[in-house]
PDB file of C-alpha atoms in Angstrom:
ATOM      1  CA  MET A  59      -4.351  -8.209   5.693  1.00 37.00           C
ATOM      2  CA  THR A  60      -4.878  -6.252   8.856  1.00 39.00           C
ATOM      3  CA  GLN A  61      -2.463  -3.474   9.700  1.00 43.00           C
ATOM      4  CA  ALA A  62      -2.441  -1.185  12.663  1.00 41.00           C
ATOM      5  CA  GLY A  63      -2.851   2.452  11.785  1.00 42.00           C
ATOM      6  CA  GLY A  64      -4.856   5.256  13.316  1.00 41.00           C
ATOM      7  CA  ALA A  65      -5.479   7.210  10.128  1.00 41.00           C
ATOM      8  CA  GLN A  66      -8.753   7.196   8.301  1.00 42.00           C
ATOM      9  CA  THR A  67      -8.784   5.587   4.910  1.00 42.00           C
ATOM     10  CA  GLY A  68      -8.350   7.853   1.963  1.00 41.00           C
ATOM     11  CA  GLY A  69     -11.867   8.009   0.629  1.00 43.00           C
ATOM     12  CA  ALA A  70     -13.611   6.151  -2.143  1.00 43.00           C
ATOM     13  CA  GLN A  71     -10.651   6.040  -4.465  1.00 47.00           C
ATOM     14  CA  ALA A  72      -8.534   4.123  -1.992  1.00 49.00           C
ATOM     15  CA  ALA A  73     -11.223   1.788  -0.749  1.00 51.00           C
ATOM     16  CA  ALA A  74     -10.968  -1.733  -2.084  1.00 48.00           C
ATOM     17  CA  PRO A  75     -13.848  -4.149  -2.425  1.00 56.00           C
ATOM     18  CA  GLU A  76     -14.356  -6.430   0.536  1.00 65.00           C
ATOM     19  CA  GLY A  77     -11.829  -9.243   0.477  1.00 71.00           C
ATOM     20  CA  ALA A  78      -9.852  -7.909  -2.480  1.00 87.00           C
ATOM     21  CA  ASP A  79      -7.214  -5.404  -1.442  1.00 95.00           C
ATOM     22  CA  PRO A  80      -5.354  -4.564  -4.663  1.00 95.00           C
ATOM     23  CA  ALA A  81      -2.317  -3.491  -2.620  1.00 97.00           C
ATOM     24  CA  ALA A  82      -2.164  -6.693  -0.580  1.00 97.00           C
ATOM     25  CA  SER A  83       0.849  -8.206  -2.346  1.00 97.00           C
ATOM     26  CA  VAL A  84       2.852  -5.011  -2.094  1.00 98.00           C
ATOM     27  CA  LEU A  85       1.936  -4.408   1.535  1.00 98.00           C
ATOM     28  CA  ALA A  86       2.871  -7.974   2.428  1.00 98.00           C
ATOM     29  CA  ALA A  87       6.454  -7.285   1.306  1.00 98.00           C
ATOM     30  CA  ILE A  88       6.839  -4.197   3.470  1.00 98.00           C
ATOM     31  CA  ARG A  89       8.203  -4.315   7.002  1.00 98.00           C
ATOM     32  CA  PHE A  90       6.528  -1.463   8.837  1.00 98.00           C
ATOM     33  CA  ASP A  91       8.268  -0.127  11.934  1.00 96.00           C
ATOM     34  CA  ALA A  92       6.958  -0.195  15.495  1.00 95.00           C
ATOM     35  CA  ASN A  93       4.759   2.796  14.676  1.00 96.00           C
ATOM     36  CA  GLY A  94       3.289   1.115  11.603  1.00 98.00           C
ATOM     37  CA  LEU A  95       5.248   3.361   9.245  1.00 98.00           C
ATOM     38  CA  VAL A  96       7.856   2.975   6.527  1.00 98.00           C
ATOM     39  CA  PRO A  97      10.169   5.689   5.150  1.00 98.00           C
ATOM     40  CA  ALA A  98       9.599   6.665   1.520  1.00 98.00           C
ATOM     41  CA  ILE A  99      12.129   8.486  -0.654  1.00 98.00           C
ATOM     42  CA  ALA A 100      10.670  10.617  -3.445  1.00 98.00           C
ATOM     43  CA  GLN A 101      12.838  10.894  -6.558  1.00 98.00           C
ATOM     44  CA  GLN A 102      12.061  12.851  -9.721  1.00 98.00           C
ATOM     45  CA  HIS A 103      11.663  10.044 -12.243  1.00 98.00           C
ATOM     46  CA  ASP A 104      13.560  11.533 -15.176  1.00 98.00           C
ATOM     47  CA  THR A 105      16.308  13.693 -13.677  1.00 98.00           C
ATOM     48  CA  GLY A 106      17.060  11.402 -10.716  1.00 98.00           C
ATOM     49  CA  GLU A 107      16.935  14.292  -8.260  1.00 98.00           C
ATOM     50  CA  VAL A 108      16.111  13.139  -4.734  1.00 98.00           C
ATOM     51  CA  LEU A 109      13.328  15.471  -3.638  1.00 98.00           C
ATOM     52  CA  MET A 110      12.411  14.522  -0.072  1.00 98.00           C
ATOM     53  CA  MET A 111      11.819  11.730   2.368  1.00 98.00           C
ATOM     54  CA  ALA A 112       8.618  11.214   4.323  1.00 98.00           C
ATOM     55  CA  TRP A 113       6.644   8.368   5.886  1.00 98.00           C
ATOM     56  CA  MET A 114       3.839   6.112   4.741  1.00 98.00           C
ATOM     57  CA  ASN A 115       1.418   3.772   6.446  1.00 98.00           C
ATOM     58  CA  PRO A 116      -0.641   1.025   4.788  1.00 98.00           C
ATOM     59  CA  ASP A 117      -3.559   3.337   4.016  1.00 98.00           C
ATOM     60  CA  SER A 118      -1.345   5.974   2.415  1.00 98.00           C
ATOM     61  CA  ILE A 119       0.288   3.297   0.262  1.00 98.00           C
ATOM     62  CA  ARG A 120      -3.121   1.962  -0.783  1.00 98.00           C
ATOM     63  CA  GLU A 121      -4.270   5.447  -1.734  1.00 98.00           C
ATOM     64  CA  THR A 122      -1.038   6.242  -3.573  1.00 98.00           C
ATOM     65  CA  LEU A 123      -1.240   3.073  -5.649  1.00 98.00           C
ATOM     66  CA  ALA A 124      -4.959   3.539  -6.321  1.00 97.00           C
ATOM     67  CA  THR A 125      -4.802   7.193  -7.331  1.00 97.00           C
ATOM     68  CA  ALA A 126      -1.206   7.557  -8.602  1.00 98.00           C
ATOM     69  CA  ARG A 127      -0.958  10.706  -6.493  1.00 98.00           C
ATOM     70  CA  VAL A 128       1.463  10.416  -3.618  1.00 98.00           C
ATOM     71  CA  CYS A 129      -0.102  10.389  -0.171  1.00 98.00           C
ATOM     72  CA  TYR A 130       2.125  10.222   2.897  1.00 98.00           C
ATOM     73  CA  TYR A 131       1.332   9.745   6.571  1.00 98.00           C
ATOM     74  CA  SER A 132       1.995  12.864   8.648  1.00 96.00           C
ATOM     75  CA  ARG A 133       3.448  11.962  12.006  1.00 95.00           C
ATOM     76  CA  SER A 134       2.869  15.478  13.338  1.00 93.00           C
ATOM     77  CA  ARG A 135      -0.753  15.624  12.235  1.00 94.00           C
ATOM     78  CA  GLY A 136      -1.467  11.945  12.804  1.00 97.00           C
ATOM     79  CA  GLY A 137      -3.254  11.420   9.516  1.00 97.00           C
ATOM     80  CA  LEU A 138      -2.948  11.097   5.773  1.00 98.00           C
ATOM     81  CA  TRP A 139      -1.028  13.867   4.032  1.00 96.00           C
ATOM     82  CA  ARG A 140      -1.917  14.237   0.382  1.00 97.00           C
ATOM     83  CA  LYS A 141       1.153  15.953  -0.991  1.00 96.00           C
ATOM     84  CA  GLY A 142       0.117  19.167  -2.698  1.00 94.00           C
ATOM     85  CA  GLU A 143      -3.432  19.395  -1.396  1.00 93.00           C
ATOM     86  CA  THR A 144      -2.643  22.770   0.178  1.00 88.00           C
ATOM     87  CA  SER A 145       0.241  23.983  -1.985  1.00 90.00           C
ATOM     88  CA  GLY A 146      -0.748  22.472  -5.320  1.00 92.00           C
ATOM     89  CA  GLN A 147       2.691  20.883  -5.568  1.00 95.00           C
ATOM     90  CA  THR A 148       1.404  17.387  -6.304  1.00 97.00           C
ATOM     91  CA  GLN A 149       3.573  14.314  -6.775  1.00 98.00           C
ATOM     92  CA  HIS A 150       2.360  11.985  -9.518  1.00 98.00           C
ATOM     93  CA  LEU A 151       3.521   8.424  -8.979  1.00 98.00           C
ATOM     94  CA  ARG A 152       5.378   6.779 -11.824  1.00 98.00           C
ATOM     95  CA  GLU A 153       6.636   3.752  -9.904  1.00 98.00           C
ATOM     96  CA  LEU A 154       6.801   2.463  -6.345  1.00 98.00           C
ATOM     97  CA  ARG A 155       9.809   0.338  -5.457  1.00 98.00           C
ATOM     98  CA  VAL A 156      10.581  -1.690  -2.338  1.00 98.00           C
ATOM     99  CA  ASP A 157      14.090  -2.334  -1.089  1.00 98.00           C
ATOM    100  CA  CYS A 158      15.717  -5.699  -0.444  1.00 97.00           C
ATOM    101  CA  ASP A 159      14.626  -6.050   3.150  1.00 96.00           C
ATOM    102  CA  GLY A 160      11.307  -4.297   2.714  1.00 98.00           C
ATOM    103  CA  ASP A 161      11.872  -1.470   5.146  1.00 97.00           C
ATOM    104  CA  THR A 162      12.244   1.469   2.735  1.00 98.00           C
ATOM    105  CA  LEU A 163      10.266   2.606  -0.306  1.00 98.00           C
ATOM    106  CA  LEU A 164      11.469   4.549  -3.333  1.00 98.00           C
ATOM    107  CA  LEU A 165       8.818   6.570  -5.147  1.00 98.00           C
ATOM    108  CA  LEU A 166       9.614   7.668  -8.677  1.00 98.00           C
ATOM    109  CA  VAL A 167       7.460  10.730  -9.215  1.00 98.00           C
ATOM    110  CA  GLN A 168       6.658  13.628 -11.480  1.00 98.00           C
ATOM    111  CA  GLN A 169       6.862  16.574  -9.103  1.00 98.00           C
ATOM    112  CA  ASP A 170       4.624  19.521  -9.904  1.00 96.00           C
ATOM    113  CA  GLY A 171       6.538  22.662  -8.974  1.00 96.00           C
ATOM    114  CA  VAL A 172       8.650  22.237  -5.858  1.00 97.00           C
ATOM    115  CA  ALA A 173       8.821  19.476  -3.268  1.00 97.00           C
ATOM    116  CA  CYS A 174      10.102  21.481  -0.298  1.00 97.00           C
ATOM    117  CA  HIS A 175       7.933  23.621   1.949  1.00 95.00           C
ATOM    118  CA  THR A 176      10.673  26.276   1.784  1.00 96.00           C
ATOM    119  CA  GLY A 177       9.928  26.730  -1.924  1.00 96.00           C
ATOM    120  CA  ARG A 178      12.951  24.815  -3.133  1.00 97.00           C
ATOM    121  CA  ARG A 179      12.775  22.002  -5.625  1.00 97.00           C
ATOM    122  CA  SER A 180      14.444  19.512  -3.230  1.00 98.00           C
ATOM    123  CA  CYS A 181      14.513  19.406   0.553  1.00 98.00           C
ATOM    124  CA  PHE A 182      18.219  18.506   0.443  1.00 98.00           C
ATOM    125  CA  PHE A 183      19.515  22.008  -0.196  1.00 98.00           C
ATOM    126  CA  ARG A 184      22.189  22.151   2.519  1.00 98.00           C
ATOM    127  CA  ALA A 185      25.586  20.553   1.970  1.00 98.00           C
ATOM    128  CA  ALA A 186      28.432  19.942   4.385  1.00 98.00           C
ATOM    129  CA  ARG A 187      31.497  21.761   3.123  1.00 97.00           C
ATOM    130  CA  ASP A 188      34.626  22.460   5.125  1.00 94.00           C
ATOM    131  CA  GLY A 189      32.850  21.669   8.365  1.00 94.00           C
ATOM    132  CA  ASP A 190      29.862  23.915   7.797  1.00 96.00           C
ATOM    133  CA  LEU A 191      26.493  23.542   6.138  1.00 97.00           C
ATOM    134  CA  VAL A 192      26.024  25.775   3.108  1.00 98.00           C
ATOM    135  CA  GLU A 193      22.885  26.357   1.080  1.00 98.00           C
ATOM    136  CA  ILE A 194      23.291  25.092  -2.465  1.00 98.00           C
ATOM    137  CA  ALA A 195      19.840  25.951  -3.834  1.00 97.00           C
ATOM    138  CA  ALA A 196      17.638  29.025  -3.585  1.00 96.00           C
ATOM    139  CA  PRO A 197      13.835  29.006  -3.302  1.00 97.00           C
ATOM    140  CA  GLU A 198      12.066  28.945  -6.648  1.00 96.00           C
ATOM    141  CA  VAL A 199       8.844  30.207  -5.114  1.00 94.00           C
ATOM    142  CA  SER A 200       8.074  31.905  -1.802  1.00 92.00           C
ATOM    143  CA  PRO A 201       6.415  29.890   0.979  1.00 88.00           C
ATOM    144  CA  GLU A 202       3.761  32.610   1.084  1.00 88.00           C
ATOM    145  CA  ALA A 203       2.875  31.877  -2.524  1.00 89.00           C
ATOM    146  CA  LEU A 204       2.566  28.202  -1.674  1.00 89.00           C
ATOM    147  CA  TYR A 205       0.696  28.424   1.612  1.00 84.00           C
ATOM    148  CA  GLY A 206      -0.700  31.936   1.869  1.00 80.00           C
ATOM    149  CA  GLN A 207       0.401  34.716   4.186  1.00 63.00           C
ATOM    150  CA  ALA A 208       0.700  32.339   7.114  1.00 54.00           C
ATOM    151  CA  GLY A 209       3.573  30.751   5.220  1.00 50.00           C
ATOM    152  CA  CYS A 210       2.863  27.529   7.032  1.00 53.00           C
ATOM    153  CA  GLY A 211       4.563  24.793   5.101  1.00 59.00           C
ATOM    154  CA  HIS A 212       4.458  21.169   6.017  1.00 62.00           C
ATOM    155  CA  PRO A 213       7.658  19.528   7.109  1.00 65.00           C
ATOM    156  CA  HIS A 214       7.841  15.770   6.856  1.00 64.00           C
ATOM    157  CA  GLY A 215       6.292  14.848  10.148  1.00 59.00           C
TER     158      GLY A 215
ATOM    159  CA  MET B  20      28.740  18.289  21.782  1.00 37.00           C
ATOM    160  CA  THR B  21      27.659  15.197  23.649  1.00 39.00           C
ATOM    161  CA  GLN B  22      25.345  12.744  21.935  1.00 43.00           C
ATOM    162  CA  ALA B  23      23.963   9.523  23.258  1.00 41.00           C
ATOM    163  CA  GLY B  24      25.197   6.493  21.348  1.00 42.00           C
ATOM    164  CA  GLY B  25      26.477   3.111  22.402  1.00 41.00           C
ATOM    165  CA  ALA B  26      28.901   2.616  19.570  1.00 41.00           C
ATOM    166  CA  GLN B  27      32.606   3.019  19.873  1.00 43.00           C
ATOM    167  CA  THR B  28      34.182   5.823  17.967  1.00 42.00           C
ATOM    168  CA  GLY B  29      35.692   4.983  14.657  1.00 41.00           C
ATOM    169  CA  GLY B  30      39.367   4.977  15.471  1.00 43.00           C
ATOM    170  CA  ALA B  31      42.062   7.535  15.061  1.00 43.00           C
ATOM    171  CA  GLN B  32      40.792   8.922  11.770  1.00 47.00           C
ATOM    172  CA  ALA B  33      37.459   9.914  13.266  1.00 49.00           C
ATOM    173  CA  ALA B  34      38.761  11.210  16.556  1.00 51.00           C
ATOM    174  CA  ALA B  35      38.772  14.978  16.863  1.00 48.00           C
ATOM    175  CA  PRO B  36      41.111  16.926  19.095  1.00 56.00           C
ATOM    176  CA  GLU B  37      39.723  17.726  22.500  1.00 65.00           C
ATOM    177  CA  GLY B  38      37.276  20.576  22.270  1.00 71.00           C
ATOM    178  CA  ALA B  39      37.319  20.841  18.505  1.00 86.00           C
ATOM    179  CA  ASP B  40      34.843  18.488  16.877  1.00 95.00           C
ATOM    180  CA  PRO B  41      35.114  19.222  13.130  1.00 95.00           C
ATOM    181  CA  ALA B  42      31.607  17.814  12.616  1.00 97.00           C
ATOM    182  CA  ALA B  43      29.994  19.959  15.299  1.00 97.00           C
ATOM    183  CA  SER B  44      28.259  22.397  12.957  1.00 97.00           C
ATOM    184  CA  VAL B  45      26.838  19.630  10.808  1.00 98.00           C
ATOM    185  CA  LEU B  46      25.725  17.545  13.788  1.00 98.00           C
ATOM    186  CA  ALA B  47      24.017  20.560  15.342  1.00 98.00           C
ATOM    187  CA  ALA B  48      21.730  20.808  12.303  1.00 98.00           C
ATOM    188  CA  ILE B  49      20.611  17.181  12.503  1.00 98.00           C
ATOM    189  CA  ARG B  50      17.559  16.085  14.461  1.00 98.00           C
ATOM    190  CA  PHE B  51      18.303  12.574  15.609  1.00 98.00           C
ATOM    191  CA  ASP B  52      15.351  10.355  16.463  1.00 96.00           C
ATOM    192  CA  ALA B  53      14.526   8.860  19.850  1.00 95.00           C
ATOM    193  CA  ASN B  54      17.158   6.182  19.243  1.00 96.00           C
ATOM    194  CA  GLY B  55      19.825   8.742  18.408  1.00 98.00           C
ATOM    195  CA  LEU B  56      19.749   7.855  14.704  1.00 98.00           C
ATOM    196  CA  VAL B  57      18.988   9.590  11.427  1.00 98.00           C
ATOM    197  CA  PRO B  58      18.114   7.918   8.098  1.00 98.00           C
ATOM    198  CA  ALA B  59      20.662   8.378   5.313  1.00 98.00           C
ATOM    199  CA  ILE B  60      19.937   7.876   1.614  1.00 98.00           C
ATOM    200  CA  ALA B  61      22.902   6.844  -0.524  1.00 98.00           C
ATOM    201  CA  GLN B  62      22.813   8.071  -4.122  1.00 98.00           C
ATOM    202  CA  GLN B  63      25.394   7.431  -6.827  1.00 98.00           C
ATOM    203  CA  HIS B  64      26.758  10.925  -7.397  1.00 98.00           C
ATOM    204  CA  ASP B  65      26.920  10.930 -11.189  1.00 98.00           C
ATOM    205  CA  THR B  66      24.082   8.729 -12.378  1.00 98.00           C
ATOM    206  CA  GLY B  67      21.596   9.747  -9.693  1.00 98.00           C
ATOM    207  CA  GLU B  68      20.718   6.138  -8.919  1.00 98.00           C
ATOM    208  CA  VAL B  69      19.368   5.704  -5.394  1.00 98.00           C
ATOM    209  CA  LEU B  70      21.380   2.829  -3.998  1.00 98.00           C
ATOM    210  CA  MET B  71      20.122   2.176  -0.478  1.00 98.00           C
ATOM    211  CA  MET B  72      18.964   3.701   2.774  1.00 98.00           C
ATOM    212  CA  ALA B  73      20.520   3.023   6.157  1.00 98.00           C
ATOM    213  CA  TRP B  74      20.978   4.761   9.498  1.00 98.00           C
ATOM    214  CA  MET B  75      23.664   6.929  11.012  1.00 98.00           C
ATOM    215  CA  ASN B  76      24.490   8.098  14.528  1.00 98.00           C
ATOM    216  CA  PRO B  77      26.774  11.004  15.450  1.00 98.00           C
ATOM    217  CA  ASP B  78      29.892   8.830  15.543  1.00 98.00           C
ATOM    218  CA  SER B  79      29.205   7.327  12.144  1.00 98.00           C
ATOM    219  CA  ILE B  80      28.691  10.813  10.700  1.00 98.00           C
ATOM    220  CA  ARG B  81      31.946  12.014  12.268  1.00 98.00           C
ATOM    221  CA  GLU B  82      33.832   9.070  10.827  1.00 98.00           C
ATOM    222  CA  THR B  83      32.224   9.456   7.398  1.00 98.00           C
ATOM    223  CA  LEU B  84      33.132  13.144   7.197  1.00 98.00           C
ATOM    224  CA  ALA B  85      36.632  12.530   8.510  1.00 97.00           C
ATOM    225  CA  THR B  86      37.488   9.611   6.242  1.00 97.00           C
ATOM    226  CA  ALA B  87      35.218  10.212   3.216  1.00 98.00           C
ATOM    227  CA  ARG B  88      34.264   6.555   3.436  1.00 98.00           C
ATOM    228  CA  VAL B  89      30.656   5.985   4.389  1.00 98.00           C
ATOM    229  CA  CYS B  90      30.107   4.467   7.815  1.00 98.00           C
ATOM    230  CA  TYR B  91      26.564   3.692   8.974  1.00 98.00           C
ATOM    231  CA  TYR B  92      25.206   2.586  12.324  1.00 98.00           C
ATOM    232  CA  SER B  93      23.925  -0.984  12.308  1.00 96.00           C
ATOM    233  CA  ARG B  94      20.777  -1.298  14.385  1.00 95.00           C
ATOM    234  CA  SER B  95      20.980  -5.096  14.315  1.00 93.00           C
ATOM    235  CA  ARG B  96      24.614  -5.250  15.383  1.00 94.00           C
ATOM    236  CA  GLY B  97      24.457  -2.198  17.605  1.00 96.00           C
ATOM    237  CA  GLY B  98      27.645  -0.631  16.324  1.00 97.00           C
ATOM    238  CA  LEU B  99      29.369   1.159  13.498  1.00 97.00           C
ATOM    239  CA  TRP B 100      29.055  -0.466  10.098  1.00 96.00           C
ATOM    240  CA  ARG B 101      31.785   0.526   7.704  1.00 97.00           C
ATOM    241  CA  LYS B 102      30.170  -0.150   4.355  1.00 96.00           C
ATOM    242  CA  GLY B 103      32.346  -2.511   2.371  1.00 94.00           C
ATOM    243  CA  GLU B 104      34.618  -3.669   5.177  1.00 93.00           C
ATOM    244  CA  THR B 105      33.524  -7.277   4.589  1.00 88.00           C
ATOM    245  CA  SER B 106      32.421  -7.179   0.957  1.00 90.00           C
ATOM    246  CA  GLY B 107      34.859  -4.624  -0.413  1.00 93.00           C
ATOM    247  CA  GLN B 108      31.920  -2.646  -1.818  1.00 95.00           C
ATOM    248  CA  THR B 109      32.982   0.660  -0.304  1.00 97.00           C
ATOM    249  CA  GLN B 110      31.052   3.920  -0.619  1.00 98.00           C
ATOM    250  CA  HIS B 111      33.274   6.958  -1.115  1.00 98.00           C
ATOM    251  CA  LEU B 112      31.591  10.140   0.055  1.00 98.00           C
ATOM    252  CA  ARG B 113      31.379  12.984  -2.427  1.00 98.00           C
ATOM    253  CA  GLU B 114      28.935  15.144  -0.485  1.00 98.00           C
ATOM    254  CA  LEU B 115      26.714  14.943   2.587  1.00 98.00           C
ATOM    255  CA  ARG B 116      23.467  16.900   2.463  1.00 98.00           C
ATOM    256  CA  VAL B 117      20.905  17.630   5.170  1.00 98.00           C
ATOM    257  CA  ASP B 118      17.213  18.153   4.460  1.00 98.00           C
ATOM    258  CA  CYS B 119      15.123  21.172   5.391  1.00 97.00           C
ATOM    259  CA  ASP B 120      14.060  19.949   8.796  1.00 96.00           C
ATOM    260  CA  GLY B 121      17.278  18.122   9.583  1.00 98.00           C
ATOM    261  CA  ASP B 122      15.837  14.652   9.977  1.00 97.00           C
ATOM    262  CA  THR B 123      17.171  12.972   6.834  1.00 98.00           C
ATOM    263  CA  LEU B 124      20.592  12.870   5.172  1.00 98.00           C
ATOM    264  CA  LEU B 125      21.455  12.434   1.511  1.00 98.00           C
ATOM    265  CA  LEU B 126      24.874  10.977   0.790  1.00 98.00           C
ATOM    266  CA  LEU B 127      26.255  11.452  -2.701  1.00 98.00           C
ATOM    267  CA  VAL B 128      28.706   8.603  -3.139  1.00 98.00           C
ATOM    268  CA  GLN B 129      30.942   6.747  -5.517  1.00 98.00           C
ATOM    269  CA  GLN B 130      29.855   3.162  -4.997  1.00 98.00           C
ATOM    270  CA  ASP B 131      32.506   0.519  -5.551  1.00 96.00           C
ATOM    271  CA  GLY B 132      30.776  -2.471  -7.114  1.00 96.00           C
ATOM    272  CA  VAL B 133      27.288  -3.067  -5.772  1.00 97.00           C
ATOM    273  CA  ALA B 134      25.420  -1.537  -2.853  1.00 97.00           C
ATOM    274  CA  CYS B 135      23.002  -4.366  -2.112  1.00 97.00           C
ATOM    275  CA  HIS B 136      23.850  -7.458  -0.107  1.00 95.00           C
ATOM    276  CA  THR B 137      21.974  -9.488  -2.753  1.00 96.00           C
ATOM    277  CA  GLY B 138      24.656  -8.549  -5.288  1.00 96.00           C
ATOM    278  CA  ARG B 139      22.548  -5.949  -7.073  1.00 97.00           C
ATOM    279  CA  ARG B 140      23.707  -2.436  -7.738  1.00 97.00           C
ATOM    280  CA  SER B 141      20.726  -0.903  -5.877  1.00 98.00           C
ATOM    281  CA  CYS B 142      18.616  -2.264  -3.047  1.00 98.00           C
ATOM    282  CA  PHE B 143      15.474  -0.967  -4.779  1.00 98.00           C
ATOM    283  CA  PHE B 144      15.157  -3.775  -7.319  1.00 98.00           C
ATOM    284  CA  ARG B 145      11.499  -4.631  -6.775  1.00 98.00           C
ATOM    285  CA  ALA B 146       8.753  -2.541  -8.394  1.00 98.00           C
ATOM    286  CA  ALA B 147       4.996  -2.601  -7.875  1.00 98.00           C
ATOM    287  CA  ARG B 148       3.355  -3.396 -11.202  1.00 97.00           C
ATOM    288  CA  ASP B 149      -0.257  -4.443 -11.636  1.00 94.00           C
ATOM    289  CA  GLY B 150      -0.594  -5.206  -7.946  1.00 94.00           C
ATOM    290  CA  ASP B 151       2.476  -7.382  -7.643  1.00 96.00           C
ATOM    291  CA  LEU B 152       6.131  -6.805  -6.936  1.00 97.00           C
ATOM    292  CA  VAL B 153       8.401  -7.719  -9.807  1.00 98.00           C
ATOM    293  CA  GLU B 154      12.192  -7.830  -9.875  1.00 98.00           C
ATOM    294  CA  ILE B 155      13.611  -5.233 -12.240  1.00 98.00           C
ATOM    295  CA  ALA B 156      17.324  -5.894 -11.747  1.00 97.00           C
ATOM    296  CA  ALA B 157      19.400  -9.047 -11.584  1.00 96.00           C
ATOM    297  CA  PRO B 158      22.406  -9.618  -9.318  1.00 97.00           C
ATOM    298  CA  GLU B 159      25.677  -8.464 -10.827  1.00 96.00           C
ATOM    299  CA  VAL B 160      27.693 -10.604  -8.444  1.00 94.00           C
ATOM    300  CA  SER B 161      26.747 -13.524  -6.230  1.00 92.00           C
ATOM    301  CA  PRO B 162      26.394 -12.986  -2.489  1.00 88.00           C
ATOM    302  CA  GLU B 163      28.882 -15.839  -2.026  1.00 88.00           C
ATOM    303  CA  ALA B 164      31.459 -13.853  -3.958  1.00 89.00           C
ATOM    304  CA  LEU B 165      30.823 -10.871  -1.715  1.00 88.00           C
ATOM    305  CA  TYR B 166      30.635 -12.566   1.656  1.00 84.00           C
ATOM    306  CA  GLY B 167      32.080 -16.046   1.205  1.00 80.00           C
ATOM    307  CA  GLN B 168      30.242 -19.352   1.308  1.00 63.00           C
ATOM    308  CA  ALA B 169      28.121 -18.270   4.243  1.00 54.00           C
ATOM    309  CA  GLY B 170      26.564 -15.735   1.898  1.00 50.00           C
ATOM    310  CA  CYS B 171      25.810 -13.592   4.890  1.00 54.00           C
ATOM    311  CA  GLY B 172      25.086 -10.140   3.585  1.00 59.00           C
ATOM    312  CA  HIS B 173      24.286  -7.206   5.749  1.00 62.00           C
ATOM    313  CA  PRO B 174      20.822  -5.744   5.480  1.00 66.00           C
ATOM    314  CA  HIS B 175      20.345  -2.221   6.682  1.00 64.00           C
ATOM    315  CA  GLY B 176      19.649  -2.858  10.308  1.00 60.00           C
TER     316      GLY B 176
END
């Protein structure tokens, strides 16, 4: 199965033998958008907390299924984004699900530490209340501790 | 606040008085994509089950906040999509959350009946296992019961 996608493949772990892509059946069920991407929701597998949403391309899905560590596609960087490779906040895949029309993924994960680059467990820490957005969760760790003094987290590009 | 968007507004309930848009603060925090849309994840508020993902535009967000009934924007129909208006499977909004970079919404809802047009509670009923996708949930109601003999459900376009 040939898919468009400018990113490099994810190294030896994600490479399949010639003619035998172990992710072929899963990829065939996914309807990638005009940019070759599909949105993926990450949910903590046991508590049900929705942690974040980011994007995947075929190569990131292959790598995620092969390694059981979640790898997204960064739209801002234009390449594979191995969640936690800078911060250590890895997502371990427990199950990948595909929705009814194949255009959204749900990743059940074990999140090491925090998912959000702000240091919060979930990226969805602002709630609409009485017409305003209010913060409903505080950082559990400082961005500096996650990314060094530059404090340069990675939004979901 | 003026936003591009071809859809009609959602009727009297969603209309704000001149010069006083009650959703202005929330809308200002949202980064809509090039099509003027933002993805919205619907999660059952008490069980944590992720039900579906669909898209919203400013008018659908205004209507949802004003009525507490979830209204999406249908990309395929090019207009507002009041969840449940055909099937009766309404989503009652408990809370709207915005993620850290403002490009994804999380809707905590009380789902009447089933969320999926296939008659399943959640749209994420297929899981990748051993290289294949397997169905992990059966329909709770037939599509014909939801949409009549035409069985014409509404995917998330």
